[in-house]
Amino acid sequence: MSAARQDTTLLGAEGARELIAFLTRSDGATATTVLERPVRQGGPVHRLTLRRPGRRAAAPEDGQAGPAQPHLLDRHVLRLAPASAHVDTPPPDLFPAGAALLTNTGYRVPGVEPLPLDESLENTIARARPRHIRVLVDLHAEQAAPSEALLDLHDAMFRTAKACMERAQRPQSFAVVVLGGVDAARVPHACTGLFTGFAKSLALEWPDTSVVAVVHEARDLIAAEPDAAREMVTEQFLPVVYHAGGTRLLWQAVAEPGEHVEARPSARGYTVVAAGGARGIGAELLLALARRDRPRLHLIGSTDPDGDAADAQVERKDFIRTRTTGPQPMTVREANMAYDRLGSAREVRATLAALREVCGADRVSYHRCDLRDADDVHTTVRRITDAEGTVDLLLNIAGTNRAASVEQKRLQDFRTVRDLKVRSYAHLKAAFGSRQPRLWCNFGSFVGFTGQTGETDYGAANDYFNTAALHHSAHETREFTLGWTLWRDVGLGATPLMRTFLAKSAQFTAMPTAEGVDHFLHELDQAIHGQHTPVTVFFGDAERTAIEAAAPGYLDFCRKASGSHRTPAASLGPRPPEFYVDDIVDRAPGRLTVVRRFGLDRDAYLREHVVAGHPTLPGTFVPELAAEAAMHLVPGRVPVVIEDVRLESFLRVYKADRDEVKRIKARLLSDGPRESVVAVEVTGDVLAPDGRLLVKDRRHFTARVRLRDEPVAAPRWEHWDDHGAEPLADPYHVPNPAVLLSGVFVSTAGTRTHPSGRRAHYAPDRSGIDRWFSGLVVPSVLLDGLARVCVLDRAELPGHGGDWTPLAVPRTIRRIDLYGGHTDASLAAAGTRVELYSLPARLDLESGAANRAVAVTAAGDVVLQIKDMTGVVLGHVHQTTGAYRERPRGAAPARTATPQAQEATS
């Protein structure tokens, strides 16, 4: 019987009740149990059925019949995202008087003598009793595999923290500064995670100590020190912050379900090497993979599956009694460990037997090997590659856990937990050499992402897996790390003690085996399709609650990206949107041409935006057309600035039965590690009523798009008070022959003038946005409403008196800044309140004077900004009567306090 089944038989009535209580905490979840006859000897088994709305379903476990169960954990992709810092306190001295310094660099910090990393370290700490600990790490000369000197420094971090605890005096601050820990393209150095993972767990263990890790692109302390000092008084959510390319970055866990793909290998099968996969969750996943694909399997492990087979059926108490007596007695602890090895051997034998039954005895091999021994690993890998050639998939599964606080943890245990992952990984990389596996999958942990009390070693090792996967993926290696939470029926989470802890703590979701298998096969299929995601973390409601309690507001920061754009699971960036892309008719290096057919059936929203009696594309939708073309030309990056927008002729649909075919041409102007710049032109042919070509490629719009890897962090805006504000009706909603908006384009409320400019509330029509614009990447409806706010004012018309408000259409926009990755759909779905501002108080739209319009969340974060818009006034609407007056041809601009270009059209 496998370990999973043995543990399942332990789930009696009381255990079932505990798990139901734990699993049904979230709203809308229901759970039931069914009493089943045990498969083999043991007590009664209760099988749980959990149902939650809105979660992808996993296949039934063990091939049993019955409905699939909804997932308890959601898939999250980890990425570095820009985050602004709001600091009211002057930054402190990074190295205050009396600080203790640990470092592997040759830098000299005035007034701070580096501590020795030898055996005298603890005594030095005991004598100095430092109130501030500083760790300065230089990675610029380090390889992806940590050097012995780097691991010595890592040990010294733990030894220092432990020495402080032994003196019963936690320091006031513990700061780690990693030089050369990230590059300008926001790719971490592989070894960065060793130090950030340690910091995350230590911060949870020492809540009264200021713990932070600052990872900097700079290679010298002089350049990094100002940023590091500011971070000592800045919120990071998780206690880790990156500085790269002049941008401050925090980790974002973006909820992405990933794409469904069908990725089946050929009938010949493929070769899998599993390092440490003969027991626990590795065994379950290998069995699932064997049943589905029947690959050639090589399992590497330290357990001798045939050792002491004669004792396999002996009870623990009898084994211990026998081994603690006799001529060479063991201690009770040694006897317990020996019995555990017997259990491990039984599990390995059972796994191998099951795999050979499915794949064939000649297709499953077991290699006994100590993964912490470089020579042993090299010999084993050479034996496998000599027999198989290139390995298709490496599953790096080995790991152990010995959770304990820094005060209670032994240095030997710290090294054991860390090294089984870190050294094993390095030895495998070195052993494969130039014949690296085609796919490399690390089994990581949720703890590597968030840290966990008592896990300074395990958290560091798993965060190393995260940064190593990001590092190697950026260098054209298909490597990915899966951040698992605890499994319910196998591994650490399956023990009765851990089950009790889970039920009481409610900090972790106990994941059923079937769901874990489903997640794993999904990620593998993505990778087989060449769409791997370097770091994926799975967590559910319990983890979200724990995260929010430990880092209030962090999940909101993550959700900004989750709703901003839909991304394929295996992409390193967002998928190019396709609302305005029918077909790419021409593609060459640095350029492409997109065709889009506009018609009143598919683009019925144009009927709600009418200029001179004709359905017309709003001018504020030009950034969307430009952004979509640019994102197809430079996949993986997102638009952050749209500039030099020129609106030369209206894009109209004149007849319901005739589409208007337009060409969107994109040309790459520059492409650097920080930013890509793309020029976009939209043209269309002018046809006579009988279909004859009158003008070829008449230009409608031009624009330039700046794209980066991530959205830009939002700047702050101080909201105006309403003193002196006066209500003013939006003239575009009053019936008139010039520009009339309705439906989804009625997007503002509370329009009013203000002594500093103009104001309004953004009031999106959620149903209209969901129907028409859920796929847009630029918040075009918001942009439309913001531009309209700019024209709000009272003007005096010669011969007609005052109280007239202009109607205008835009002609040029110098710059549009997009912040935070928001879209109309994400703002509407979240119910985000947005305030609209336009300034200065007096401006002339047609003069080209400097002006500015800003959309700001209630929390003060800028969503988007328009700078220096010009336009043409078509006429005026009377605020009281609703009368319309066309602007006379050749007339001078009306005296108005604000006409600025409107979203209207072009």
Short mmCIF file of N, CA, C and O in Angstrom, two decimals, residues 64-176:
data_model
loop_
_atom_site.label_atom_id
_atom_site.label_comp_id
_atom_site.label_asym_id
_atom_site.label_seq_id
_atom_site.Cartn_x
_atom_site.Cartn_y
_atom_site.Cartn_z
N GLN A 64 -10.90 6.94 -10.42
CA GLN A 64 -12.23 6.52 -10.01
C GLN A 64 -13.30 7.28 -10.79
O GLN A 64 -13.10 8.40 -11.22
N ALA A 65 -14.42 6.64 -10.93
CA ALA A 65 -15.52 7.28 -11.63
C ALA A 65 -16.11 8.37 -10.76
O ALA A 65 -15.99 8.36 -9.56
N GLY A 66 -16.77 9.29 -11.40
CA GLY A 66 -17.41 10.35 -10.64
C GLY A 66 -17.05 11.70 -11.20
O GLY A 66 -16.15 11.83 -12.03
N PRO A 67 -17.75 12.74 -10.77
CA PRO A 67 -17.52 14.08 -11.31
C PRO A 67 -16.17 14.64 -10.87
O PRO A 67 -15.66 14.31 -9.81
N ALA A 68 -15.58 15.47 -11.71
CA ALA A 68 -14.34 16.15 -11.35
C ALA A 68 -14.61 17.16 -10.24
O ALA A 68 -15.70 17.70 -10.13
N GLN A 69 -13.58 17.40 -9.41
CA GLN A 69 -13.74 18.30 -8.28
C GLN A 69 -13.13 19.66 -8.59
O GLN A 69 -12.06 19.75 -9.19
N PRO A 70 -13.78 20.75 -8.16
CA PRO A 70 -13.24 22.08 -8.42
C PRO A 70 -11.91 22.27 -7.69
O PRO A 70 -11.68 21.70 -6.62
N HIS A 71 -11.04 23.07 -8.26
CA HIS A 71 -9.75 23.33 -7.65
C HIS A 71 -9.90 24.20 -6.41
O HIS A 71 -10.68 25.14 -6.36
N LEU A 72 -9.08 23.89 -5.41
CA LEU A 72 -9.02 24.69 -4.20
C LEU A 72 -7.96 25.78 -4.30
O LEU A 72 -8.02 26.78 -3.59
N LEU A 73 -6.96 25.56 -5.14
CA LEU A 73 -5.86 26.50 -5.27
C LEU A 73 -5.87 27.13 -6.66
O LEU A 73 -6.18 26.46 -7.65
N ASP A 74 -5.52 28.40 -6.71
CA ASP A 74 -5.45 29.13 -7.96
C ASP A 74 -4.00 29.28 -8.40
O ASP A 74 -3.08 29.37 -7.57
N ARG A 75 -3.80 29.34 -9.68
CA ARG A 75 -2.47 29.47 -10.28
C ARG A 75 -2.07 30.94 -10.31
O ARG A 75 -2.81 31.78 -10.80
N HIS A 76 -0.88 31.24 -9.79
CA HIS A 76 -0.36 32.60 -9.78
C HIS A 76 1.03 32.62 -10.41
O HIS A 76 1.85 31.75 -10.13
N VAL A 77 1.25 33.61 -11.24
CA VAL A 77 2.56 33.81 -11.88
C VAL A 77 3.30 34.91 -11.13
O VAL A 77 2.73 35.98 -10.87
N LEU A 78 4.55 34.67 -10.78
CA LEU A 78 5.36 35.68 -10.09
C LEU A 78 6.12 36.50 -11.10
O LEU A 78 6.77 35.96 -12.00
N ARG A 79 6.04 37.82 -10.95
CA ARG A 79 6.80 38.72 -11.80
C ARG A 79 7.12 39.98 -11.01
O ARG A 79 6.42 40.35 -10.07
N LEU A 80 8.20 40.63 -11.39
CA LEU A 80 8.59 41.89 -10.77
C LEU A 80 7.81 43.02 -11.42
O LEU A 80 7.79 43.14 -12.65
N ALA A 81 7.18 43.85 -10.60
CA ALA A 81 6.33 44.92 -11.12
C ALA A 81 6.73 46.25 -10.49
O ALA A 81 7.11 46.30 -9.31
N PRO A 82 6.66 47.33 -11.25
CA PRO A 82 6.99 48.66 -10.69
C PRO A 82 6.09 49.01 -9.53
O PRO A 82 4.90 48.72 -9.53
N ALA A 83 6.65 49.64 -8.53
CA ALA A 83 5.89 50.08 -7.36
C ALA A 83 6.50 51.37 -6.85
O ALA A 83 7.70 51.42 -6.56
N SER A 84 5.69 52.40 -6.76
CA SER A 84 6.18 53.67 -6.26
C SER A 84 6.36 53.59 -4.75
O SER A 84 5.75 52.76 -4.07
N ALA A 85 7.21 54.45 -4.23
CA ALA A 85 7.48 54.50 -2.79
C ALA A 85 7.03 55.84 -2.24
O ALA A 85 7.33 56.88 -2.82
N HIS A 86 6.30 55.81 -1.15
CA HIS A 86 5.83 57.04 -0.51
C HIS A 86 6.50 57.13 0.86
O HIS A 86 6.13 56.43 1.80
N VAL A 87 7.50 57.96 0.96
CA VAL A 87 8.30 58.06 2.17
C VAL A 87 8.19 59.47 2.74
O VAL A 87 8.52 60.44 2.07
N ASP A 88 7.69 59.57 3.96
CA ASP A 88 7.60 60.87 4.63
C ASP A 88 8.76 61.09 5.60
O ASP A 88 9.00 62.20 6.03
N THR A 89 9.46 60.00 5.93
CA THR A 89 10.56 60.07 6.89
C THR A 89 11.89 60.16 6.16
O THR A 89 12.11 59.41 5.21
N PRO A 90 12.78 61.04 6.57
CA PRO A 90 14.10 61.08 5.94
C PRO A 90 14.81 59.74 6.08
O PRO A 90 14.71 59.09 7.13
N PRO A 91 15.48 59.28 5.04
CA PRO A 91 16.15 57.97 5.13
C PRO A 91 17.24 57.99 6.20
O PRO A 91 17.96 58.97 6.35
N PRO A 92 17.35 56.92 6.97
CA PRO A 92 18.37 56.86 8.01
C PRO A 92 19.74 56.50 7.41
O PRO A 92 19.86 56.19 6.22
N ASP A 93 20.74 56.54 8.24
CA ASP A 93 22.06 56.06 7.85
C ASP A 93 21.97 54.55 7.68
O ASP A 93 21.51 53.84 8.59
N LEU A 94 22.37 54.05 6.53
CA LEU A 94 22.29 52.61 6.30
C LEU A 94 23.17 51.84 7.27
O LEU A 94 22.85 50.70 7.65
N PHE A 95 24.28 52.45 7.67
CA PHE A 95 25.20 51.81 8.60
C PHE A 95 25.32 52.66 9.86
O PHE A 95 26.28 53.43 10.03
N PRO A 96 24.36 52.56 10.76
CA PRO A 96 24.41 53.37 11.99
C PRO A 96 25.55 52.92 12.89
O PRO A 96 26.13 51.83 12.71
N ALA A 97 25.86 53.74 13.85
CA ALA A 97 26.95 53.43 14.78
C ALA A 97 26.67 52.09 15.46
O ALA A 97 25.56 51.81 15.90
N GLY A 98 27.70 51.27 15.54
CA GLY A 98 27.57 49.99 16.22
C GLY A 98 26.98 48.89 15.38
O GLY A 98 26.72 47.79 15.90
N ALA A 99 26.74 49.13 14.06
CA ALA A 99 26.18 48.08 13.21
C ALA A 99 27.22 46.98 12.98
O ALA A 99 28.42 47.24 12.88
N ALA A 100 26.74 45.76 12.90
CA ALA A 100 27.60 44.61 12.58
C ALA A 100 27.45 44.28 11.11
O ALA A 100 26.33 44.20 10.60
N LEU A 101 28.55 44.08 10.42
CA LEU A 101 28.54 43.88 8.97
C LEU A 101 29.07 42.49 8.62
O LEU A 101 30.16 42.10 9.03
N LEU A 102 28.27 41.77 7.83
CA LEU A 102 28.68 40.51 7.21
C LEU A 102 28.78 40.74 5.72
O LEU A 102 27.87 41.30 5.11
N THR A 103 29.86 40.32 5.07
CA THR A 103 30.00 40.59 3.65
C THR A 103 30.98 39.63 2.98
O THR A 103 31.84 39.04 3.65
N ASN A 104 30.80 39.47 1.67
CA ASN A 104 31.76 38.73 0.86
C ASN A 104 32.49 39.67 -0.09
O ASN A 104 33.11 39.23 -1.05
N THR A 105 32.37 40.98 0.16
CA THR A 105 33.00 41.96 -0.72
C THR A 105 34.24 42.54 -0.09
O THR A 105 34.52 42.34 1.09
N GLY A 106 34.98 43.28 -0.88
CA GLY A 106 36.15 43.98 -0.37
C GLY A 106 35.87 45.41 -0.02
O GLY A 106 36.79 46.18 0.27
N TYR A 107 34.57 45.81 -0.04
CA TYR A 107 34.24 47.19 0.25
C TYR A 107 34.53 47.52 1.71
O TYR A 107 34.33 46.70 2.61
N ARG A 108 34.99 48.71 1.93
CA ARG A 108 35.23 49.21 3.28
C ARG A 108 34.17 50.24 3.61
O ARG A 108 34.03 51.25 2.89
N VAL A 109 33.41 49.99 4.63
CA VAL A 109 32.39 50.93 5.07
C VAL A 109 32.97 51.72 6.24
O VAL A 109 33.36 51.13 7.26
N PRO A 110 33.08 53.04 6.12
CA PRO A 110 33.69 53.84 7.20
C PRO A 110 33.00 53.59 8.54
O PRO A 110 31.78 53.63 8.66
N GLY A 111 33.80 53.29 9.52
CA GLY A 111 33.30 53.09 10.87
C GLY A 111 32.71 51.73 11.14
O GLY A 111 32.24 51.48 12.26
N VAL A 112 32.70 50.83 10.15
CA VAL A 112 32.11 49.51 10.33
C VAL A 112 33.14 48.46 9.92
O VAL A 112 33.55 48.39 8.75
N GLU A 113 33.56 47.65 10.86
CA GLU A 113 34.53 46.60 10.58
C GLU A 113 33.79 45.30 10.26
O GLU A 113 32.94 44.84 11.05
N PRO A 114 34.04 44.67 9.12
CA PRO A 114 33.34 43.41 8.81
C PRO A 114 33.62 42.34 9.87
O PRO A 114 34.74 42.23 10.38
N LEU A 115 32.60 41.56 10.18
CA LEU A 115 32.76 40.48 11.15
C LEU A 115 33.46 39.29 10.51
O LEU A 115 33.28 39.02 9.31
N PRO A 116 34.23 38.56 11.28
CA PRO A 116 34.85 37.34 10.74
C PRO A 116 33.78 36.29 10.50
O PRO A 116 32.83 36.16 11.28
N LEU A 117 33.94 35.50 9.42
CA LEU A 117 32.98 34.45 9.12
C LEU A 117 33.45 33.10 9.63
O LEU A 117 32.83 32.08 9.33
N ASP A 118 34.51 33.09 10.39
CA ASP A 118 35.05 31.83 10.90
C ASP A 118 34.37 31.43 12.19
O ASP A 118 33.32 31.98 12.57
N GLU A 119 34.98 30.50 12.93
CA GLU A 119 34.36 29.97 14.14
C GLU A 119 34.25 30.99 15.28
O GLU A 119 33.55 30.74 16.27
N SER A 120 34.89 32.13 15.13
CA SER A 120 34.82 33.15 16.19
C SER A 120 33.61 34.07 16.04
O SER A 120 33.41 34.95 16.88
N LEU A 121 32.79 33.87 15.01
CA LEU A 121 31.69 34.79 14.74
C LEU A 121 30.74 34.91 15.93
O LEU A 121 30.37 36.02 16.35
N GLU A 122 30.31 33.78 16.48
CA GLU A 122 29.33 33.82 17.56
C GLU A 122 29.87 34.57 18.78
O GLU A 122 29.14 35.37 19.41
N ASN A 123 31.14 34.35 19.11
CA ASN A 123 31.71 35.04 20.26
C ASN A 123 31.80 36.54 20.00
O ASN A 123 31.58 37.36 20.90
N THR A 124 32.11 36.91 18.76
CA THR A 124 32.18 38.32 18.42
C THR A 124 30.81 38.98 18.58
O THR A 124 30.69 40.10 19.10
N ILE A 125 29.77 38.31 18.11
CA ILE A 125 28.41 38.83 18.26
C ILE A 125 28.05 38.95 19.75
O ILE A 125 27.46 39.95 20.19
N ALA A 126 28.42 37.96 20.53
CA ALA A 126 28.09 37.98 21.95
C ALA A 126 28.75 39.17 22.65
O ALA A 126 28.15 39.80 23.53
N ARG A 127 29.97 39.49 22.24
CA ARG A 127 30.67 40.61 22.87
C ARG A 127 30.12 41.95 22.39
O ARG A 127 29.93 42.88 23.16
N ALA A 128 29.87 42.05 21.09
CA ALA A 128 29.48 43.34 20.51
C ALA A 128 28.02 43.68 20.80
O ALA A 128 27.66 44.86 20.89
N ARG A 129 27.15 42.66 20.92
CA ARG A 129 25.72 42.87 21.15
C ARG A 129 25.17 43.94 20.18
O ARG A 129 24.59 44.95 20.61
N PRO A 130 25.34 43.74 18.86
CA PRO A 130 24.93 44.78 17.89
C PRO A 130 23.43 44.97 17.86
O PRO A 130 22.65 44.02 17.99
N ARG A 131 23.00 46.21 17.66
CA ARG A 131 21.58 46.53 17.53
C ARG A 131 21.15 46.55 16.08
O ARG A 131 19.96 46.61 15.79
N HIS A 132 22.10 46.55 15.18
CA HIS A 132 21.77 46.57 13.74
C HIS A 132 22.70 45.58 13.03
O HIS A 132 23.92 45.62 13.23
N ILE A 133 22.11 44.71 12.21
CA ILE A 133 22.87 43.75 11.41
C ILE A 133 22.76 44.15 9.95
O ILE A 133 21.66 44.41 9.45
N ARG A 134 23.90 44.20 9.26
CA ARG A 134 23.91 44.49 7.84
C ARG A 134 24.65 43.37 7.11
O ARG A 134 25.73 42.96 7.54
N VAL A 135 24.03 42.89 6.04
CA VAL A 135 24.63 41.85 5.20
C VAL A 135 24.81 42.45 3.81
O VAL A 135 23.82 42.83 3.17
N LEU A 136 26.04 42.54 3.36
CA LEU A 136 26.35 43.11 2.04
C LEU A 136 26.84 41.98 1.15
O LEU A 136 27.90 41.39 1.40
N VAL A 137 26.05 41.69 0.10
CA VAL A 137 26.32 40.54 -0.78
C VAL A 137 26.69 41.06 -2.15
O VAL A 137 25.98 41.89 -2.72
N ASP A 138 27.80 40.59 -2.69
CA ASP A 138 28.22 40.98 -4.04
C ASP A 138 28.09 39.75 -4.94
O ASP A 138 28.80 38.76 -4.77
N LEU A 139 27.17 39.81 -5.91
CA LEU A 139 26.92 38.67 -6.80
C LEU A 139 27.49 38.86 -8.20
O LEU A 139 27.35 37.95 -9.03
N HIS A 140 28.09 40.00 -8.49
CA HIS A 140 28.42 40.27 -9.89
C HIS A 140 29.45 39.28 -10.43
O HIS A 140 29.51 39.06 -11.65
N ALA A 141 30.26 38.67 -9.57
CA ALA A 141 31.24 37.70 -10.05
C ALA A 141 30.82 36.26 -9.76
O ALA A 141 31.57 35.33 -10.06
N GLU A 142 29.63 36.06 -9.19
CA GLU A 142 29.16 34.72 -8.85
C GLU A 142 28.51 34.04 -10.04
O GLU A 142 27.83 34.68 -10.85
N GLN A 143 28.68 32.73 -10.13
CA GLN A 143 27.99 31.93 -11.14
C GLN A 143 26.59 31.60 -10.63
O GLN A 143 26.23 31.92 -9.49
N ALA A 144 25.80 30.93 -11.47
CA ALA A 144 24.45 30.57 -11.06
C ALA A 144 24.45 29.60 -9.89
O ALA A 144 23.56 29.63 -9.05
N ALA A 145 25.46 28.74 -9.84
CA ALA A 145 25.63 27.85 -8.69
C ALA A 145 26.43 28.58 -7.63
O ALA A 145 27.51 29.11 -7.92
N PRO A 146 25.96 28.64 -6.39
CA PRO A 146 26.66 29.42 -5.37
C PRO A 146 28.03 28.84 -5.04
O PRO A 146 28.19 27.62 -4.94
N SER A 147 28.97 29.72 -4.86
CA SER A 147 30.32 29.31 -4.46
C SER A 147 30.32 28.95 -2.98
O SER A 147 29.39 29.27 -2.23
N GLU A 148 31.40 28.29 -2.55
CA GLU A 148 31.52 27.96 -1.14
C GLU A 148 31.57 29.22 -0.29
O GLU A 148 31.02 29.27 0.82
N ALA A 149 32.25 30.25 -0.79
CA ALA A 149 32.33 31.51 -0.04
C ALA A 149 30.95 32.13 0.13
O ALA A 149 30.63 32.69 1.19
N LEU A 150 30.10 32.01 -0.90
CA LEU A 150 28.76 32.58 -0.80
C LEU A 150 27.92 31.79 0.20
O LEU A 150 27.16 32.37 0.98
N LEU A 151 28.06 30.47 0.20
CA LEU A 151 27.33 29.66 1.17
C LEU A 151 27.84 29.91 2.59
O LEU A 151 27.06 29.85 3.55
N ASP A 152 29.13 30.20 2.72
CA ASP A 152 29.65 30.56 4.04
C ASP A 152 28.99 31.85 4.55
O ASP A 152 28.66 31.97 5.73
N LEU A 153 28.80 32.82 3.65
CA LEU A 153 28.13 34.05 4.03
C LEU A 153 26.68 33.78 4.41
O LEU A 153 26.14 34.35 5.36
N HIS A 154 26.05 32.89 3.66
CA HIS A 154 24.67 32.51 3.96
C HIS A 154 24.59 31.84 5.33
O HIS A 154 23.69 32.15 6.14
N ASP A 155 25.53 30.95 5.61
CA ASP A 155 25.60 30.35 6.95
C ASP A 155 25.75 31.43 8.02
O ASP A 155 25.12 31.37 9.09
N ALA A 156 26.61 32.42 7.73
CA ALA A 156 26.90 33.47 8.71
C ALA A 156 25.66 34.29 9.05
O ALA A 156 25.52 34.76 10.18
N MET A 157 24.76 34.48 8.08
CA MET A 157 23.50 35.17 8.37
C MET A 157 22.73 34.42 9.46
O MET A 157 22.25 35.01 10.43
N PHE A 158 22.60 33.10 9.25
CA PHE A 158 21.89 32.29 10.24
C PHE A 158 22.62 32.28 11.58
O PHE A 158 22.01 32.45 12.65
N ARG A 159 23.94 32.09 11.55
CA ARG A 159 24.71 32.03 12.80
C ARG A 159 24.59 33.34 13.58
O ARG A 159 24.49 33.34 14.81
N THR A 160 24.59 34.46 12.85
CA THR A 160 24.47 35.76 13.52
C THR A 160 23.10 35.93 14.16
O THR A 160 22.96 36.38 15.30
N ALA A 161 22.04 35.58 13.39
CA ALA A 161 20.69 35.67 13.94
C ALA A 161 20.54 34.78 15.17
O ALA A 161 19.94 35.17 16.17
N LYS A 162 21.09 33.58 15.11
CA LYS A 162 20.99 32.65 16.23
C LYS A 162 21.77 33.17 17.43
O LYS A 162 21.30 33.07 18.58
N ALA A 163 22.95 33.75 17.19
CA ALA A 163 23.74 34.29 18.29
C ALA A 163 23.01 35.44 18.98
O ALA A 163 23.07 35.58 20.21
N CYS A 164 22.32 36.25 18.19
CA CYS A 164 21.53 37.33 18.80
C CYS A 164 20.43 36.77 19.69
O CYS A 164 20.16 37.29 20.78
N MET A 165 19.79 35.70 19.26
CA MET A 165 18.72 35.11 20.04
C MET A 165 19.25 34.46 21.31
O MET A 165 18.59 34.47 22.35
N GLU A 166 20.43 33.88 21.22
CA GLU A 166 21.01 33.25 22.41
C GLU A 166 21.33 34.28 23.48
O GLU A 166 21.40 33.94 24.66
N ARG A 167 21.53 35.54 23.06
CA ARG A 167 21.73 36.62 24.02
C ARG A 167 20.40 37.26 24.42
O ARG A 167 20.38 38.24 25.15
N ALA A 168 19.30 36.66 23.90
CA ALA A 168 17.94 37.16 24.20
C ALA A 168 17.81 38.63 23.84
O ALA A 168 17.14 39.39 24.54
N GLN A 169 18.43 39.03 22.74
CA GLN A 169 18.38 40.44 22.35
C GLN A 169 18.30 40.53 20.82
O GLN A 169 19.32 40.54 20.14
N ARG A 170 17.09 40.57 20.32
CA ARG A 170 16.94 40.73 18.88
C ARG A 170 17.42 42.11 18.46
O ARG A 170 17.17 43.10 19.16
N PRO A 171 18.06 42.22 17.31
CA PRO A 171 18.48 43.55 16.84
C PRO A 171 17.29 44.40 16.42
O PRO A 171 16.20 43.89 16.16
N GLN A 172 17.51 45.70 16.35
CA GLN A 172 16.46 46.60 15.89
C GLN A 172 16.22 46.48 14.40
O GLN A 172 15.11 46.69 13.92
N SER A 173 17.26 46.17 13.65
CA SER A 173 17.12 46.05 12.20
C SER A 173 18.08 44.99 11.68
O SER A 173 19.15 44.74 12.25
N PHE A 174 17.66 44.37 10.58
CA PHE A 174 18.46 43.33 9.90
C PHE A 174 18.27 43.57 8.41
O PHE A 174 17.20 43.27 7.87
N ALA A 175 19.25 44.17 7.77
CA ALA A 175 19.12 44.55 6.36
C ALA A 175 20.14 43.81 5.50
O ALA A 175 21.32 43.71 5.86
N VAL A 176 19.66 43.30 4.37
CA VAL A 176 20.51 42.62 3.39
C VAL A 176 20.53 43.45 2.12
O VAL A 176 19.47 43.79 1.59
#
